Amino acid sequence: MLLFLTLLIAGIALVAIGVAVDGMLYLMSIGVLLLIVDLLYLATRSIWLSTRRPAR
């Protein structure tokens, strides 16, 4: 969960810096990619945990 929060904060910060500073479009792109990786990590973790639960 710490990895999720770290990626989320870093992605939002990079997007904000990329939007605020002229000529830093690559930072915004990296931030968006980090947010996408964050969502993929969350989905993978959710699927992984749902398959490991014992049947009731």
mmCIF file of N, CA, C and O in Angstrom:
data_model
loop_
_atom_site.group_PDB
_atom_site.id
_atom_site.type_symbol
_atom_site.label_atom_id
_atom_site.label_comp_id
_atom_site.label_asym_id
_atom_site.label_seq_id
_atom_site.Cartn_x
_atom_site.Cartn_y
_atom_site.Cartn_z
ATOM 1 N N MET A 1 0.826 -1.187 0.000
ATOM 2 C CA MET A 1 0.000 0.000 0.000
ATOM 3 C C MET A 1 0.877 1.260 0.000
ATOM 4 O O MET A 1 0.473 2.280 -0.525
ATOM 5 N N LEU A 2 2.045 1.161 0.593
ATOM 6 C CA LEU A 2 2.953 2.299 0.611
ATOM 7 C C LEU A 2 3.412 2.643 -0.807
ATOM 8 O O LEU A 2 3.524 3.827 -1.159
ATOM 9 N N LEU A 3 3.641 1.618 -1.625
ATOM 10 C CA LEU A 3 4.038 1.845 -3.015
ATOM 11 C C LEU A 3 2.936 2.581 -3.769
ATOM 12 O O LEU A 3 3.205 3.501 -4.546
ATOM 13 N N PHE A 4 1.688 2.198 -3.539
ATOM 14 C CA PHE A 4 0.550 2.854 -4.184
ATOM 15 C C PHE A 4 0.507 4.338 -3.836
ATOM 16 O O PHE A 4 0.379 5.195 -4.711
ATOM 17 N N LEU A 5 0.631 4.648 -2.558
ATOM 18 C CA LEU A 5 0.575 6.040 -2.128
ATOM 19 C C LEU A 5 1.753 6.848 -2.655
ATOM 20 O O LEU A 5 1.600 8.008 -3.064
ATOM 21 N N THR A 6 2.934 6.242 -2.676
ATOM 22 C CA THR A 6 4.119 6.921 -3.184
ATOM 23 C C THR A 6 3.972 7.245 -4.667
ATOM 24 O O THR A 6 4.254 8.367 -5.104
ATOM 25 N N LEU A 7 3.516 6.271 -5.450
ATOM 26 C CA LEU A 7 3.318 6.509 -6.876
ATOM 27 C C LEU A 7 2.234 7.543 -7.131
ATOM 28 O O LEU A 7 2.350 8.372 -8.034
ATOM 29 N N LEU A 8 1.185 7.496 -6.331
ATOM 30 C CA LEU A 8 0.095 8.453 -6.489
ATOM 31 C C LEU A 8 0.564 9.882 -6.221
ATOM 32 O O LEU A 8 0.314 10.794 -7.018
ATOM 33 N N ILE A 9 1.261 10.082 -5.133
ATOM 34 C CA ILE A 9 1.756 11.417 -4.781
ATOM 35 C C ILE A 9 2.771 11.908 -5.811
ATOM 36 O O ILE A 9 2.723 13.068 -6.247
ATOM 37 N N ALA A 10 3.681 11.034 -6.223
ATOM 38 C CA ALA A 10 4.690 11.433 -7.210
ATOM 39 C C ALA A 10 4.041 11.779 -8.550
ATOM 40 O O ALA A 10 4.424 12.766 -9.201
ATOM 41 N N GLY A 11 3.072 10.993 -8.963
ATOM 42 C CA GLY A 11 2.386 11.269 -10.227
ATOM 43 C C GLY A 11 1.647 12.584 -10.204
ATOM 44 O O GLY A 11 1.735 13.386 -11.150
ATOM 45 N N ILE A 12 0.923 12.853 -9.134
ATOM 46 C CA ILE A 12 0.186 14.113 -9.025
ATOM 47 C C ILE A 12 1.138 15.296 -8.972
ATOM 48 O O ILE A 12 0.907 16.332 -9.609
ATOM 49 N N ALA A 13 2.236 15.159 -8.240
ATOM 50 C CA ALA A 13 3.205 16.246 -8.149
ATOM 51 C C ALA A 13 3.840 16.538 -9.508
ATOM 52 O O ALA A 13 3.991 17.708 -9.892
ATOM 53 N N LEU A 14 4.206 15.502 -10.252
ATOM 54 C CA LEU A 14 4.824 15.721 -11.559
ATOM 55 C C LEU A 14 3.851 16.343 -12.545
ATOM 56 O O LEU A 14 4.240 17.200 -13.348
ATOM 57 N N VAL A 15 2.593 15.930 -12.498
ATOM 58 C CA VAL A 15 1.597 16.536 -13.378
ATOM 59 C C VAL A 15 1.418 18.003 -13.024
ATOM 60 O O VAL A 15 1.364 18.875 -13.905
ATOM 61 N N ALA A 16 1.338 18.312 -11.736
ATOM 62 C CA ALA A 16 1.159 19.702 -11.311
ATOM 63 C C ALA A 16 2.351 20.564 -11.719
ATOM 64 O O ALA A 16 2.177 21.689 -12.205
ATOM 65 N N ILE A 17 3.557 20.064 -11.556
ATOM 66 C CA ILE A 17 4.753 20.819 -11.951
ATOM 67 C C ILE A 17 4.793 20.986 -13.469
ATOM 68 O O ILE A 17 5.109 22.059 -13.981
ATOM 69 N N GLY A 18 4.450 19.915 -14.186
ATOM 70 C CA GLY A 18 4.452 19.992 -15.653
ATOM 71 C C GLY A 18 3.449 20.986 -16.193
ATOM 72 O O GLY A 18 3.696 21.650 -17.198
ATOM 73 N N VAL A 19 2.308 21.121 -15.537
ATOM 74 C CA VAL A 19 1.301 22.085 -15.977
ATOM 75 C C VAL A 19 1.708 23.506 -15.594
ATOM 76 O O VAL A 19 1.516 24.451 -16.367
ATOM 77 N N ALA A 20 2.279 23.676 -14.417
ATOM 78 C CA ALA A 20 2.586 25.015 -13.905
ATOM 79 C C ALA A 20 3.791 25.654 -14.599
ATOM 80 O O ALA A 20 3.811 26.863 -14.810
ATOM 81 N N VAL A 21 4.786 24.864 -14.946
ATOM 82 C CA VAL A 21 6.021 25.416 -15.509
ATOM 83 C C VAL A 21 5.995 25.256 -17.031
ATOM 84 O O VAL A 21 5.768 24.167 -17.541
ATOM 85 N N ASP A 22 6.226 26.357 -17.720
ATOM 86 C CA ASP A 22 6.252 26.315 -19.179
ATOM 87 C C ASP A 22 7.438 25.497 -19.679
ATOM 88 O O ASP A 22 8.539 25.603 -19.144
ATOM 89 N N GLY A 23 7.228 24.677 -20.667
ATOM 90 C CA GLY A 23 8.303 23.892 -21.250
ATOM 91 C C GLY A 23 8.612 22.610 -20.504
ATOM 92 O O GLY A 23 9.603 21.955 -20.784
ATOM 93 N N MET A 24 7.787 22.242 -19.539
ATOM 94 C CA MET A 24 8.013 21.012 -18.779
ATOM 95 C C MET A 24 6.956 19.971 -19.114
ATOM 96 O O MET A 24 6.445 19.268 -18.244
ATOM 97 N N LEU A 25 6.639 19.870 -20.389
ATOM 98 C CA LEU A 25 5.615 18.925 -20.822
ATOM 99 C C LEU A 25 6.030 17.486 -20.544
ATOM 100 O O LEU A 25 5.190 16.637 -20.244
ATOM 101 N N TYR A 26 7.320 17.207 -20.602
ATOM 102 C CA TYR A 26 7.786 15.850 -20.353
ATOM 103 C C TYR A 26 7.531 15.438 -18.900
ATOM 104 O O TYR A 26 7.279 14.273 -18.619
ATOM 105 N N LEU A 27 7.587 16.384 -17.961
ATOM 106 C CA LEU A 27 7.265 16.055 -16.568
ATOM 107 C C LEU A 27 5.805 15.664 -16.425
ATOM 108 O O LEU A 27 5.466 14.733 -15.692
ATOM 109 N N MET A 28 4.940 16.377 -17.141
ATOM 110 C CA MET A 28 3.527 16.037 -17.100
ATOM 111 C C MET A 28 3.299 14.655 -17.702
ATOM 112 O O MET A 28 2.517 13.863 -17.182
ATOM 113 N N SER A 29 4.005 14.342 -18.766
ATOM 114 C CA SER A 29 3.876 13.028 -19.391
ATOM 115 C C SER A 29 4.339 11.922 -18.447
ATOM 116 O O SER A 29 3.688 10.881 -18.335
ATOM 117 N N ILE A 30 5.437 12.145 -17.779
ATOM 118 C CA ILE A 30 5.939 11.162 -16.816
ATOM 119 C C ILE A 30 4.949 11.003 -15.661
ATOM 120 O O ILE A 30 4.698 9.893 -15.187
ATOM 121 N N GLY A 31 4.365 12.102 -15.219
ATOM 122 C CA GLY A 31 3.365 12.043 -14.149
ATOM 123 C C GLY A 31 2.146 11.237 -14.550
ATOM 124 O O GLY A 31 1.635 10.428 -13.771
ATOM 125 N N VAL A 32 1.679 11.440 -15.772
ATOM 126 C CA VAL A 32 0.527 10.679 -16.264
ATOM 127 C C VAL A 32 0.880 9.198 -16.360
ATOM 128 O O VAL A 32 0.082 8.331 -15.986
ATOM 129 N N LEU A 33 2.077 8.893 -16.839
ATOM 130 C CA LEU A 33 2.507 7.494 -16.905
ATOM 131 C C LEU A 33 2.585 6.873 -15.514
ATOM 132 O O LEU A 33 2.205 5.708 -15.316
ATOM 133 N N LEU A 34 3.063 7.632 -14.535
ATOM 134 C CA LEU A 34 3.107 7.124 -13.159
ATOM 135 C C LEU A 34 1.710 6.844 -12.627
ATOM 136 O O LEU A 34 1.495 5.845 -11.929
ATOM 137 N N LEU A 35 0.757 7.707 -12.945
ATOM 138 C CA LEU A 35 -0.614 7.476 -12.504
ATOM 139 C C LEU A 35 -1.206 6.233 -13.161
ATOM 140 O O LEU A 35 -1.933 5.462 -12.513
ATOM 141 N N ILE A 36 -0.883 6.000 -14.431
ATOM 142 C CA ILE A 36 -1.358 4.797 -15.108
ATOM 143 C C ILE A 36 -0.737 3.555 -14.488
ATOM 144 O O ILE A 36 -1.417 2.553 -14.243
ATOM 145 N N VAL A 37 0.565 3.607 -14.200
ATOM 146 C CA VAL A 37 1.231 2.484 -13.539
ATOM 147 C C VAL A 37 0.624 2.236 -12.166
ATOM 148 O O VAL A 37 0.432 1.085 -11.754
ATOM 149 N N ASP A 38 0.272 3.304 -11.474
ATOM 150 C CA ASP A 38 -0.348 3.200 -10.158
ATOM 151 C C ASP A 38 -1.684 2.472 -10.245
ATOM 152 O O ASP A 38 -1.980 1.589 -9.436
ATOM 153 N N LEU A 39 -2.486 2.815 -11.228
ATOM 154 C CA LEU A 39 -3.774 2.140 -11.398
ATOM 155 C C LEU A 39 -3.595 0.670 -11.781
ATOM 156 O O LEU A 39 -4.337 -0.199 -11.309
ATOM 157 N N LEU A 40 -2.609 0.388 -12.621
ATOM 158 C CA LEU A 40 -2.331 -1.003 -12.981
ATOM 159 C C LEU A 40 -1.860 -1.811 -11.776
ATOM 160 O O LEU A 40 -2.242 -2.970 -11.591
ATOM 161 N N TYR A 41 -1.048 -1.194 -10.933
ATOM 162 C CA TYR A 41 -0.583 -1.850 -9.713
ATOM 163 C C TYR A 41 -1.758 -2.162 -8.794
ATOM 164 O O TYR A 41 -1.862 -3.262 -8.249
ATOM 165 N N LEU A 42 -2.661 -1.203 -8.652
ATOM 166 C CA LEU A 42 -3.826 -1.400 -7.794
ATOM 167 C C LEU A 42 -4.726 -2.509 -8.330
ATOM 168 O O LEU A 42 -5.209 -3.355 -7.565
ATOM 169 N N ALA A 43 -4.934 -2.540 -9.635
ATOM 170 C CA ALA A 43 -5.762 -3.583 -10.241
ATOM 171 C C ALA A 43 -5.118 -4.955 -10.084
ATOM 172 O O ALA A 43 -5.789 -5.936 -9.744
ATOM 173 N N THR A 44 -3.812 -5.037 -10.314
ATOM 174 C CA THR A 44 -3.102 -6.312 -10.182
ATOM 175 C C THR A 44 -3.142 -6.806 -8.746
ATOM 176 O O THR A 44 -3.386 -7.984 -8.490
ATOM 177 N N ARG A 45 -2.938 -5.907 -7.816
ATOM 178 C CA ARG A 45 -2.970 -6.280 -6.403
ATOM 179 C C ARG A 45 -4.361 -6.766 -5.999
ATOM 180 O O ARG A 45 -4.504 -7.737 -5.263
ATOM 181 N N SER A 46 -5.385 -6.100 -6.505
ATOM 182 C CA SER A 46 -6.760 -6.478 -6.197
ATOM 183 C C SER A 46 -7.079 -7.864 -6.756
ATOM 184 O O SER A 46 -7.688 -8.697 -6.071
ATOM 185 N N ILE A 47 -6.664 -8.117 -7.995
ATOM 186 C CA ILE A 47 -6.913 -9.428 -8.601
ATOM 187 C C ILE A 47 -6.126 -10.506 -7.867
ATOM 188 O O ILE A 47 -6.640 -11.590 -7.603
ATOM 189 N N TRP A 48 -4.876 -10.213 -7.519
ATOM 190 C CA TRP A 48 -4.033 -11.175 -6.830
ATOM 191 C C TRP A 48 -4.635 -11.564 -5.483
ATOM 192 O O TRP A 48 -4.671 -12.730 -5.113
ATOM 193 N N LEU A 49 -5.126 -10.571 -4.741
ATOM 194 C CA LEU A 49 -5.697 -10.862 -3.425
ATOM 195 C C LEU A 49 -7.036 -11.572 -3.536
ATOM 196 O O LEU A 49 -7.374 -12.386 -2.670
ATOM 197 N N SER A 50 -7.806 -11.303 -4.567
ATOM 198 C CA SER A 50 -9.117 -11.946 -4.704
ATOM 199 C C SER A 50 -8.974 -13.414 -5.099
ATOM 200 O O SER A 50 -9.838 -14.223 -4.768
ATOM 201 N N THR A 51 -7.905 -13.774 -5.783
ATOM 202 C CA THR A 51 -7.716 -15.177 -6.164
ATOM 203 C C THR A 51 -7.112 -16.007 -5.044
ATOM 204 O O THR A 51 -7.200 -17.230 -5.073
ATOM 205 N N ARG A 52 -6.547 -15.374 -4.039
ATOM 206 C CA ARG A 52 -5.898 -16.115 -2.950
ATOM 207 C C ARG A 52 -6.845 -16.371 -1.785
ATOM 208 O O ARG A 52 -6.494 -17.083 -0.856
ATOM 209 N N ARG A 53 -8.062 -15.810 -1.816
ATOM 210 C CA ARG A 53 -9.003 -16.022 -0.715
ATOM 211 C C ARG A 53 -9.593 -17.422 -0.802
ATOM 212 O O ARG A 53 -9.950 -17.892 -1.881
ATOM 213 N N PRO A 54 -9.737 -18.092 0.315
ATOM 214 C CA PRO A 54 -10.346 -19.420 0.290
ATOM 215 C C PRO A 54 -11.843 -19.325 -0.004
ATOM 216 O O PRO A 54 -12.500 -18.351 0.344
ATOM 217 N N ALA A 55 -12.357 -20.356 -0.669
ATOM 218 C CA ALA A 55 -13.797 -20.387 -0.968
ATOM 219 C C ALA A 55 -14.582 -20.624 0.308
ATOM 220 O O ALA A 55 -14.163 -21.364 1.189
ATOM 221 N N ARG A 56 -15.734 -20.024 0.381
ATOM 222 C CA ARG A 56 -16.571 -20.186 1.576
ATOM 223 C C ARG A 56 -17.564 -21.298 1.413
ATOM 224 O O ARG A 56 -18.106 -21.582 0.453
#
